[in-house]
XYZ file of C-alpha atoms in Angstrom:
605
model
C -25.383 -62.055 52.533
C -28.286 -62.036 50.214
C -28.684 -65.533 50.110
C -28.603 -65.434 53.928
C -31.057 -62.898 53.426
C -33.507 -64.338 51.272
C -33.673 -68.057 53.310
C -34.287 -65.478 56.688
C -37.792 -64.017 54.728
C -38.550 -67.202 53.679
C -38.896 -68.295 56.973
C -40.435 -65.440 58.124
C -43.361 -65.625 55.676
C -43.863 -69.098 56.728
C -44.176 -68.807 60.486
C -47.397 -69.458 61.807
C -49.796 -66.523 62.912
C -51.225 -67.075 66.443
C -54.130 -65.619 67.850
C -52.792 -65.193 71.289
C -54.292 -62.393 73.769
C -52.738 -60.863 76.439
C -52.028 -62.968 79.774
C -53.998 -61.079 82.473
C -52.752 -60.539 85.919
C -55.429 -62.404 88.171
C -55.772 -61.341 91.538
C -53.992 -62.719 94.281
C -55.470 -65.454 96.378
C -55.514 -65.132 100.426
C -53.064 -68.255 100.301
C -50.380 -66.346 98.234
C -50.790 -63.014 100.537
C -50.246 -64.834 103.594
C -47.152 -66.603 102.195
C -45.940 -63.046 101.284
C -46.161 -61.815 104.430
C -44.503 -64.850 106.254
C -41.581 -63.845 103.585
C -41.830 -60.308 103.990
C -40.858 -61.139 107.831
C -37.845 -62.711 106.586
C -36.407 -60.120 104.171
C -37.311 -57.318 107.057
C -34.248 -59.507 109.182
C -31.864 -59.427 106.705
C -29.747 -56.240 106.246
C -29.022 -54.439 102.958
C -26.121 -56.421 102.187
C -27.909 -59.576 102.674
C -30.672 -59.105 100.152
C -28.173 -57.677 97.734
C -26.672 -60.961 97.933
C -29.520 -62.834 97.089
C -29.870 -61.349 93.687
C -26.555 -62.578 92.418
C -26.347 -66.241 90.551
C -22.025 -66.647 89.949
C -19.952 -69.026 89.145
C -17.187 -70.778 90.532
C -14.557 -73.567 90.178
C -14.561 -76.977 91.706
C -16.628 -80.052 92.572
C -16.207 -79.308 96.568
C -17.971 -76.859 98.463
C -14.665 -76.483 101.143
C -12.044 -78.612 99.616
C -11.826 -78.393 95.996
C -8.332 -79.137 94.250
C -5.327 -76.824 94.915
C -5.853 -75.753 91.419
C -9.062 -74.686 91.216
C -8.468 -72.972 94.919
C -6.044 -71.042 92.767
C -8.525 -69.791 90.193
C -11.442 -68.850 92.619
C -8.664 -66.736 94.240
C -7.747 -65.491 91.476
C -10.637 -64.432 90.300
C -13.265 -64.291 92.710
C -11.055 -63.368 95.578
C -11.979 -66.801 97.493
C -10.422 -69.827 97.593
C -14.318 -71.950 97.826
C -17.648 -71.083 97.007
C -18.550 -71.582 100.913
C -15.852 -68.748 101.214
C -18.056 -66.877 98.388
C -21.151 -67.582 99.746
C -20.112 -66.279 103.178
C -18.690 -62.856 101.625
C -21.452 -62.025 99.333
C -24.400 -64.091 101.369
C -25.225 -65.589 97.849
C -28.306 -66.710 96.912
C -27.465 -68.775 94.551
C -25.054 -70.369 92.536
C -24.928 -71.778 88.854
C -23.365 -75.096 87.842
C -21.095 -75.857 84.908
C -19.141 -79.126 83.881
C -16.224 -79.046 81.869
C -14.624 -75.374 82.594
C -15.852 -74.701 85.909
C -15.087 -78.064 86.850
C -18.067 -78.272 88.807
C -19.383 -82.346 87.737
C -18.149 -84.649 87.563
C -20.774 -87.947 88.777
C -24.093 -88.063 90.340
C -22.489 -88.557 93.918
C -19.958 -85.712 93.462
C -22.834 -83.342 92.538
C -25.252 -84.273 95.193
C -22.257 -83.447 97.778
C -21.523 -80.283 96.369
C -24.961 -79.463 96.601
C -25.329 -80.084 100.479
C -21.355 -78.247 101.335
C -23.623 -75.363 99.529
C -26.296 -75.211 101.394
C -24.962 -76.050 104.659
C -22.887 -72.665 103.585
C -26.024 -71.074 103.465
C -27.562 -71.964 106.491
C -24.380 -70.935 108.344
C -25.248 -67.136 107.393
C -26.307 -64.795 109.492
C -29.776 -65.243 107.850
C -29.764 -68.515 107.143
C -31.802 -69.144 103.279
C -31.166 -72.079 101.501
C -29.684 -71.431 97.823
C -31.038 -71.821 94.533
C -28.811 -73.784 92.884
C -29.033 -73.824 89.041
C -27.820 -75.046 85.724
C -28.290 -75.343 82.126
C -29.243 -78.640 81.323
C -31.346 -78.231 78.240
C -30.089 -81.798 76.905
C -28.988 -82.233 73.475
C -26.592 -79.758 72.108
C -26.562 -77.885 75.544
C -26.074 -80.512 78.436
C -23.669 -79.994 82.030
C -24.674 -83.315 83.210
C -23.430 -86.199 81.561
C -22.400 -89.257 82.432
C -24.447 -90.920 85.174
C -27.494 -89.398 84.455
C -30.372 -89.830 81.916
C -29.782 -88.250 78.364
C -33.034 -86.883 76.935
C -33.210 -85.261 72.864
C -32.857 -81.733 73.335
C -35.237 -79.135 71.993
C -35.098 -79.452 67.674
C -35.497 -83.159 68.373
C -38.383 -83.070 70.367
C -39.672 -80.388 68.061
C -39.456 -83.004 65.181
C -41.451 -85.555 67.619
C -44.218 -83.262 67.907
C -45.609 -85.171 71.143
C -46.859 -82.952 74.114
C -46.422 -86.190 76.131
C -43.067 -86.967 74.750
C -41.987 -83.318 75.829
C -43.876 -82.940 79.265
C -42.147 -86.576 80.044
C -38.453 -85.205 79.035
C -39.207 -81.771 81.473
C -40.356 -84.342 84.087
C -37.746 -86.611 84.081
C -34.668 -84.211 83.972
C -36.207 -82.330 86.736
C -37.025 -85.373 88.757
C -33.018 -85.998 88.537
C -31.913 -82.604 89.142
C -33.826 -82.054 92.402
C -32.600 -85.351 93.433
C -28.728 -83.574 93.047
C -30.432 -80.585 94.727
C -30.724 -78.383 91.974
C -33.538 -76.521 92.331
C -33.482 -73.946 88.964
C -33.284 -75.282 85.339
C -32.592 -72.937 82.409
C -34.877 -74.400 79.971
C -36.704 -74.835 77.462
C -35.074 -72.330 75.326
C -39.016 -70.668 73.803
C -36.727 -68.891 70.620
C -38.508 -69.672 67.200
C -35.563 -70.814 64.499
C -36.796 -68.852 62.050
C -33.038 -67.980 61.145
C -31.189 -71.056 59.421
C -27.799 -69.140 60.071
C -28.517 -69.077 63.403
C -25.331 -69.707 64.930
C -26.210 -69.750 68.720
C -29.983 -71.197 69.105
C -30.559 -73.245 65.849
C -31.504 -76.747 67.076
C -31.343 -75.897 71.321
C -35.082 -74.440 69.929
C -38.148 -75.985 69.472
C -38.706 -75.460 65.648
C -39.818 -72.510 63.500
C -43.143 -72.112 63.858
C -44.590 -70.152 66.649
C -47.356 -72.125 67.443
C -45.487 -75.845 67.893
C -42.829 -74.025 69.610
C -45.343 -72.606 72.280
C -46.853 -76.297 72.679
C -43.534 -77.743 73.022
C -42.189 -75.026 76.106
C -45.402 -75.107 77.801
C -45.536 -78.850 77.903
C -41.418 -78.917 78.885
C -42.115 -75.828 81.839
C -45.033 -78.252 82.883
C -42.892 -81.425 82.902
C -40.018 -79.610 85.022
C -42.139 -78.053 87.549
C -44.158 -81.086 88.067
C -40.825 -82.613 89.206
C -40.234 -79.879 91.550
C -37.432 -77.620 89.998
C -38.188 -73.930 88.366
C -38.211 -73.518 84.794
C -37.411 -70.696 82.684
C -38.039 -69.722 79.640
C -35.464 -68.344 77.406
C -34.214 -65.402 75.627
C -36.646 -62.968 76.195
C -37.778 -61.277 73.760
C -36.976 -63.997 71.533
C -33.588 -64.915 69.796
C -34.805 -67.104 67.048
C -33.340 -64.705 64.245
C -29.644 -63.728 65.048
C -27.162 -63.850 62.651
C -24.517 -62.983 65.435
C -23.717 -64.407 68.758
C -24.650 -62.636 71.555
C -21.809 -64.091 73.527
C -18.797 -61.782 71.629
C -21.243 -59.216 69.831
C -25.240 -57.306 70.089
C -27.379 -58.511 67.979
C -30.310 -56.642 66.539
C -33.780 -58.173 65.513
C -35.211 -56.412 63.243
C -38.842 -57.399 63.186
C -41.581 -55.326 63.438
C -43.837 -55.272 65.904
C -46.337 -56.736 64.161
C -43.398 -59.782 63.378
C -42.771 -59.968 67.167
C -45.986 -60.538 68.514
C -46.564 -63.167 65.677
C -43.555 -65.433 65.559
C -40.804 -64.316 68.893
C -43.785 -63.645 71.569
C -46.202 -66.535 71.044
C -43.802 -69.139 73.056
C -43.096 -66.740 76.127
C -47.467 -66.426 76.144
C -47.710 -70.064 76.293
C -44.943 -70.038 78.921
C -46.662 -67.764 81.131
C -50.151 -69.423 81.170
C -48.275 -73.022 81.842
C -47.046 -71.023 85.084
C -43.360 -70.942 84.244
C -41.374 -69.643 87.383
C -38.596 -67.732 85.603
C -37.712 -66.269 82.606
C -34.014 -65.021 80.948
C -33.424 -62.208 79.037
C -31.744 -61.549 75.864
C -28.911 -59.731 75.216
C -29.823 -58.366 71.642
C -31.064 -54.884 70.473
C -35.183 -54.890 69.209
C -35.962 -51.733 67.951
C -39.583 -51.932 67.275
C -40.154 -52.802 70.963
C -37.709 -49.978 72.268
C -36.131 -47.862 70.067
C -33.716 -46.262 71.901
C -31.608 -49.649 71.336
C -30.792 -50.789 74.866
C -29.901 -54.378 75.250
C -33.240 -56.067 75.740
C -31.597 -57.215 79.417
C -31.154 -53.480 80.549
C -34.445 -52.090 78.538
C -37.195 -51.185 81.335
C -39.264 -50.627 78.062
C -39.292 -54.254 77.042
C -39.037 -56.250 80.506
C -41.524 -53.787 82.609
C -43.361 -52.485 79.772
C -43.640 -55.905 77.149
C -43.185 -58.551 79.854
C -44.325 -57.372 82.937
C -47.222 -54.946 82.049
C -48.531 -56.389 78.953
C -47.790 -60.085 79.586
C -48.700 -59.872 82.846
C -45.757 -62.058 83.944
C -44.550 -61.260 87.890
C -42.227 -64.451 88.018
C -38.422 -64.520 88.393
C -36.433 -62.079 85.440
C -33.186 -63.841 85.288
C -29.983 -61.843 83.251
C -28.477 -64.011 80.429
C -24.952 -63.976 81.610
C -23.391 -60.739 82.165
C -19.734 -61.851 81.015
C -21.281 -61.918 77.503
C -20.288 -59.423 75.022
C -24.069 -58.331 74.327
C -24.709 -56.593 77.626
C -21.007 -55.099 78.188
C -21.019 -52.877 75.353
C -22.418 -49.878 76.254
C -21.716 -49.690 80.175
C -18.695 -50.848 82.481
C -18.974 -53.829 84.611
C -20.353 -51.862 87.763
C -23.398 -50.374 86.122
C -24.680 -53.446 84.321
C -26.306 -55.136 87.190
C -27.778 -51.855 88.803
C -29.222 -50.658 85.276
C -30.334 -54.413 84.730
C -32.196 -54.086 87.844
C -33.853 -51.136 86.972
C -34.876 -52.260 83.975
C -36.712 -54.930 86.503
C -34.122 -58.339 86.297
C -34.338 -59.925 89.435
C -31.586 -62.455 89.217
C -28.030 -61.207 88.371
C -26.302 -64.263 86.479
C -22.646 -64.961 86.380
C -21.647 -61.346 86.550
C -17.789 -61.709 85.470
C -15.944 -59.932 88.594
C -18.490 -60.639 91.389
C -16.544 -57.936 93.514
C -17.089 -54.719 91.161
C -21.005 -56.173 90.506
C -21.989 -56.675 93.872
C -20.373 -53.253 94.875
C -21.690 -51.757 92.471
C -25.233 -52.741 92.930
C -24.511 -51.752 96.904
C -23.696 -48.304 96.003
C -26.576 -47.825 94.008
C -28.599 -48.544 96.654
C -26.740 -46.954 99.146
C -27.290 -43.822 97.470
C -30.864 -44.454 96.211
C -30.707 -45.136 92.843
C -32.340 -48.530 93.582
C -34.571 -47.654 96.346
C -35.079 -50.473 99.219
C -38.648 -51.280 97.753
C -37.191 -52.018 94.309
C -34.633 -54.175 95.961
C -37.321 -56.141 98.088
C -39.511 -56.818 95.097
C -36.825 -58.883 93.933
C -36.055 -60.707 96.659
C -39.530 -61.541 97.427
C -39.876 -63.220 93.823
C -36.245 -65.119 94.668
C -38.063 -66.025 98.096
C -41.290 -67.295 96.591
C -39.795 -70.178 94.285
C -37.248 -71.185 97.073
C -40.712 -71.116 98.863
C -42.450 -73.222 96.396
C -39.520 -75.573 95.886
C -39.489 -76.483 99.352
C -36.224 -74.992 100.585
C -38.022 -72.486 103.170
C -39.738 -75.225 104.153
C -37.513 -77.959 104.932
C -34.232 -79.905 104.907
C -32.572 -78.300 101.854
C -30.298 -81.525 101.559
C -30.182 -84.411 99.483
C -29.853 -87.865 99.679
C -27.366 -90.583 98.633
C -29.699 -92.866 98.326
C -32.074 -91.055 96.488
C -29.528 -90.591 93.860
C -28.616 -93.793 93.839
C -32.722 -94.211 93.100
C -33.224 -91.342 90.871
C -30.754 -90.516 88.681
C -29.779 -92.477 85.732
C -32.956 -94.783 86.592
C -33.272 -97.628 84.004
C -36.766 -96.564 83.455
C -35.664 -93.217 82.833
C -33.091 -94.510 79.868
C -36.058 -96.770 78.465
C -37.886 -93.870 78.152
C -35.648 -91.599 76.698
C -34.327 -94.105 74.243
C -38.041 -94.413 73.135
C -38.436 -90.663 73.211
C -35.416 -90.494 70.995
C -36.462 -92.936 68.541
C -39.799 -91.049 67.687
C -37.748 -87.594 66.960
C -35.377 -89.219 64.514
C -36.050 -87.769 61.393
C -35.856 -89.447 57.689
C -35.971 -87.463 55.091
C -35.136 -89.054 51.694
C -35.505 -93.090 51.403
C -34.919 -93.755 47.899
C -35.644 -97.163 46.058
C -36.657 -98.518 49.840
C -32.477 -97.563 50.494
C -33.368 -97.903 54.783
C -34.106 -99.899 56.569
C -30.958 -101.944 55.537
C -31.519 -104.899 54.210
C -30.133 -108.438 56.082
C -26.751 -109.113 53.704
C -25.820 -105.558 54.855
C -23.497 -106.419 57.594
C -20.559 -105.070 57.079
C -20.668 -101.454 57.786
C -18.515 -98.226 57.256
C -19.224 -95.479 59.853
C -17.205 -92.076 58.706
C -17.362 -88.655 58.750
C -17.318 -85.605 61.407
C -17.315 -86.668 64.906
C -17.763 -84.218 67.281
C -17.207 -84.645 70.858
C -19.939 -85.707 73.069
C -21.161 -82.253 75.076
C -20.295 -83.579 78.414
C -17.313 -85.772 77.549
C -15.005 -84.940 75.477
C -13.439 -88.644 75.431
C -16.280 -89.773 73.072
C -16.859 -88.639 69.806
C -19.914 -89.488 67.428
C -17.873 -92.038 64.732
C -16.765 -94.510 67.022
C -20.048 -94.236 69.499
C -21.845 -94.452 66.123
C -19.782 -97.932 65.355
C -20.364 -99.393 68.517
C -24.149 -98.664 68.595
C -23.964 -100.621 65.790
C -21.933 -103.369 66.650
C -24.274 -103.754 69.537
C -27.168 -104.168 66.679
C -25.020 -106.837 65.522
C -22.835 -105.175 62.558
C -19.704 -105.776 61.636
C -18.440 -102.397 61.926
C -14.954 -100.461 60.843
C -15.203 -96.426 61.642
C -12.693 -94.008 60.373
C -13.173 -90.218 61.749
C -12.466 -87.487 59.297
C -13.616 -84.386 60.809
C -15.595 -81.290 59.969
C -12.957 -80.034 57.393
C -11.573 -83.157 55.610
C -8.362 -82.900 53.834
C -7.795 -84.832 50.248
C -5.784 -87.449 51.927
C -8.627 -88.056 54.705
C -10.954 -88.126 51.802
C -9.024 -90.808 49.770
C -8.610 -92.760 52.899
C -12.611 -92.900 53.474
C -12.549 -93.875 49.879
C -10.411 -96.817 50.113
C -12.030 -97.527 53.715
C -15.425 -97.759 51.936
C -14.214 -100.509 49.476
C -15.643 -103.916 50.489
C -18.166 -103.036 52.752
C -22.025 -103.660 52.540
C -22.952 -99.930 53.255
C -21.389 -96.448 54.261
C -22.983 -94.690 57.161
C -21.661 -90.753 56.757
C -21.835 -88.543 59.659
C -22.329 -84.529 58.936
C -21.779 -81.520 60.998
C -23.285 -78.239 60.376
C -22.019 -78.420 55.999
C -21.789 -75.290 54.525
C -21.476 -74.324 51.047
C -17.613 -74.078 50.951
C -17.337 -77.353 53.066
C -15.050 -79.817 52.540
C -17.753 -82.144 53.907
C -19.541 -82.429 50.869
C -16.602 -83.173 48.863
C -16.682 -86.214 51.119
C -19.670 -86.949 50.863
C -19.855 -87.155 46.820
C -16.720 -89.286 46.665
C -18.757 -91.602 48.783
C -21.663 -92.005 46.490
C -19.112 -92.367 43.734
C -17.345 -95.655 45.113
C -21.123 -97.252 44.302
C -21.006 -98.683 47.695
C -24.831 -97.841 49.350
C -24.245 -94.568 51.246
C -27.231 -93.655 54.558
C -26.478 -89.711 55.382
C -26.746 -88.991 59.164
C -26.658 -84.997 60.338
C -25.997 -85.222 63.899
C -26.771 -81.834 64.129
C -28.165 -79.883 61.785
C -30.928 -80.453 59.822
C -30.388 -78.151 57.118
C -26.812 -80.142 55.863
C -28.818 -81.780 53.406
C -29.417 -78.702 51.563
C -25.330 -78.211 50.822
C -25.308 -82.104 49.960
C -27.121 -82.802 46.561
C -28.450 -86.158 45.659
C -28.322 -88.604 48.275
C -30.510 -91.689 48.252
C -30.759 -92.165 51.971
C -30.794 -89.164 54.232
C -31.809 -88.550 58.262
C -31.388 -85.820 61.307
C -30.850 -86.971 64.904
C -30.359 -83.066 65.514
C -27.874 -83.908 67.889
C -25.029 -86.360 68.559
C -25.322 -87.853 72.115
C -25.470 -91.256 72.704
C -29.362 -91.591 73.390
C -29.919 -89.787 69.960
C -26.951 -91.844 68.020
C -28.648 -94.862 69.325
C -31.698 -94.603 68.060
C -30.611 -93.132 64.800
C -28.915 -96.845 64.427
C -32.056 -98.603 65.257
C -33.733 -96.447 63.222
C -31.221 -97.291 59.799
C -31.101 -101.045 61.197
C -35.042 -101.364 61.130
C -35.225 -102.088 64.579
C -37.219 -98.778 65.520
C -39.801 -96.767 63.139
C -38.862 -93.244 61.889
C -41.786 -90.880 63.058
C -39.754 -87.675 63.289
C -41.418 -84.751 61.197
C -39.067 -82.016 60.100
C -40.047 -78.732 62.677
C -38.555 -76.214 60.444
C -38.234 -75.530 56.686
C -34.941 -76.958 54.462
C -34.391 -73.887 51.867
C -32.893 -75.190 48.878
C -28.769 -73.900 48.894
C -28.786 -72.722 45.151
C -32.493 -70.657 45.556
C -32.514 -69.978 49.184
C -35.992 -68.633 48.218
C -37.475 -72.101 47.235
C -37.956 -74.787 49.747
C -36.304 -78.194 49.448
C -38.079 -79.794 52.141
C -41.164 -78.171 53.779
C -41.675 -78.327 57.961
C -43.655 -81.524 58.621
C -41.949 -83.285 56.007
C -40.518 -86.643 57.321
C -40.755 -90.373 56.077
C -41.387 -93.673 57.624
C -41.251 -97.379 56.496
C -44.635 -98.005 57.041
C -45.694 -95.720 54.700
């Protein structure tokens, strides 16, 4: 704990002070009044139930609108009392709905997704008032991705962090929104604007931007840009900030305790920057911050911090979306009926994946039934869902896509070029001994070994063997044993004797602690005398837990983009320019720093 402790004010003291004012409201041009009224119009047709139903975001199982497998008919039955989400959407009149691969067994190709999409909508339309939905995901790339195969795979947040290009960033926003509206998904949840300034972070770490506030705000603005150039809503996320939990807010409530001097220097800078880029949404937290209300509601239901912090001194009147009300942080204090209504009095506007639909949606009808939320406080929420489905076209026209245009969009070989590129310049290295990388021409025969995590959309690939074959493709001769995060001593001897005979080890790390068995690994590797490159595919901070290593880089992440460049990056086929975008404390003196932010190396020099 007190290391933990000391490494946490370490950061701290380093984060960067930013002069950032308040974001004033600006008055509303004649153009935005006479859009509100043409929306007012609608919401005035729609009865109570109806605009209820608009605030809610849920899931569901299946990659069919109206004919999803007899299995996952089962679950939404189960569950959400429907067999299909056109079922849910016609119970609840929905306004929209949030995808997720894997679980929800919403994805599964480009083709699949772009059907699903229309079966929603055409759901939609067939209500008695007909609104398009807002279909969303989280597709923050890197360590958070829904979409895999079949579309482009861009670094996610830390990497582009260590890039440190506006350009680089904008162009990532741009192209994953370019391929989402082309699946008609119209609402991306991202960038994640959290400042890392906690190293034990174990639910943000590398999905943000870096640890200091400044970069960070470059790096959302430039991302929110990117995506709503394309045509989909970003959103910022975790408002207030979650950059220093030491606890997950999925199975517990975290509490920030920085002052409010600390907030508005290092967690509020980003969410500034956010708001004068125009960002169409932002999601709460679900985490306690005393110094902006100290009566220690969950930042999600705190009027104090969304009216009061984001609404009246930000001057942000966007979307509020919920964090996910299944999580643990929200459902601590109040049952499953009251958490939407107090969320919406504490001004959320979007209700997301609630975890019995039924008891929310009831729950937020009896509350306005009996005037707890009064009709106007409902409408101002609906007219905020209303004006992004207004600005994202789907009030305006056909809300469907095209096969074609996926076909076209998605997965686009200029897209890949550029995020292999992108990826290239965000690889970081961080110790090159005795010119150890690039490796030298005799050094074909290769040993790739370590953890191997599964790929985040696929669990059918894992990092060794995708590592191998990158290189194979670079022309290696290439042998790849997998020994996990917590190798045993056999495993260990058996990377030993694997590493006899070849030119070089490549060693793969995942998130190393001080008790890992990793780093026994690693150490028997640099004893064989074979050359040994370090690779965290994760986390940048395993080098701190590692000791001496002579060659030593981050890809802060472990998709393929990111695993590919990392190989052209030890083969010498692409340049290392990645710059480190938070501080490495040292693992014996957590209060020393082994490698400062901005440290990174190239070849050139």
């Amino acid at each position: 704990m007190q290391d933990r402790s000391l490494s946490r004010r370490t950061v701290l003291a380093s984060a960067t002070v930013v002069a950032a004012g308040v974001v004033g409201v600006t008055a509303i041009p004649a153009v935005a009044h006479k859009r509100d009224n043409r929306l007012k119009k609608i919401i005035a047709k729609m009865s109570i139930e109806a605009r209820i139903g608009q605030l809610f975001v849920p899931y569901f199982y299946g990659t069919s609108a109206t004919s999803p497998s007899q299995f996952d008919q089962d679950r939404n039955l189960r569950e959400l009392g429907v067999r299909t989400v056109a079922e849910l959407i016609g119970k609840y009149q929905i306004g929209g709905v949030i995808y997720f691969s894997g679980w929800a067994n919403n994805i599964q190709d480009p083709r699949q997704v772009a059907d699903l999409s229309n079966g929603v909508q055409r759901a939609s339309l067939a209500l008695p008032t007909p609104i398009p939905s807002l279909i969303s995901i989280d597709q923050e790339h890197g360590a958070n991705v829904r979409i895999g195969s079949g579309a482009t795979q861009l670094p996610g947040a830390m990497a582009l962090g260590a890039g440190r290009s506006l350009f680089d960033a904008r162009t990532a926003g741009r192209i994953s929104g370019t391929e989402l509206a082309a699946l008609g998904i119209h609402q991306n949840f991202a960038p994640v604007a959290d400042v890392n300034v906690n190293p034990a972070n174990p639910i943000i770490n590398v999905r943000s931007f870096g640890a200091d506030a400044r970069e960070v705000g470059r790096m959302v603005a430039a991302q929110v840009t990117g995506y709503q150039q394309a045509g989909v809503v970003a959103c910022a996320k975790h408002f207030p900030g979650h950059g220093d939990t030491g606890e997950d807010s999925h199975t517990g409530l975290p509490v920030i305790t920085h002052t409010r001097e600390e907030w508005d220097r290092i967690d509020a800078p980003p969410f500034k920057a956010a708001i004068a880029a125009g960002v169409d949404s932002i999601m709460t937290a679900h985490l306690q911050v005393p110094a902006l209300d100290p009566s220690n509601e969950p930042a999600t239901l705190s009027s104090a911090i969304l009216q009061g912090v984001l609404r009246d001194e930000l001057g942000f009147d966007g979307v509020i979306v919920s964090d996910a009300l299944n999580m643990r942080g929200v459902r601590t204090k109040y049952g499953d009926d009251r958490v939407p209504v107090l969320a919406l009095k504490a001004g959320v506007d979007q209700l997301l994946f609630p975890p019995d639909i039924d008891v929310a949606y009831n729950g937020v009808l009896a509350a306005v039934r009996s005037g707890e939320i009064t009709e106007d406080r409902l409408d101002q929420s609906v007219l905020r869902i209303l004006r992004v489905k207004d600005k994202v076209g789907l009030l305006s026209g056909s809300p469907y896509v095209s096969p074609k245009e996926v076909d076209r969009v998605v997965g686009a070989r200029k897209h890949r070029f550029a995020a292999a590129r992108i990826a290239e310049r965000t690889t970081t290295l961080l110790v090159n001994e005795d010119e150890a990388l690039p490796l030298r021409r005799r050094q074909k025969k290769l040993l790739v070994v370590g953890a191997s995590p599964a790929f985040p959309t696929d669990d059918t690939r894992t990092t060794v063997p995708e590592l191998a074959k990158a290189f194979d493709e670079l022309g290696y001769s290439t042998t790849h044993l997998a020994t996990g995060r917590t190798p045993d001593a056999a495993k260990v001897d058996e990377a030993v004797a694997a590493a006899r005979g070849r030119d070089a080890v490549v060693v793969t790390t995942d998130n190393v602690g001080a008790t890992s068995a990793q780093r026994t690994l690693v150490s028997r590797l640099l004893a064989t005398g074979v050359p040994v490159v370090h690779l965290a595919v994760r986390n940048p901070y395993d080098i701190a837990h590692l000791g001496h290593v002579p060659a030593s880089l981050v890809s802060y992440c472990w998709t393929e983009v990111e695993l590919r460049a990392a190989a052209r990056v030890i083969a010498g086929r692409a340049e290392p320019r990645g710059k480190l975008p938070v501080p490495i404390q040292r693992a014996d003196d957590p209060a020393k720093v082994l490698f400062r932010s901005g440290h990174g190396l190239s070849y050139d020099g």
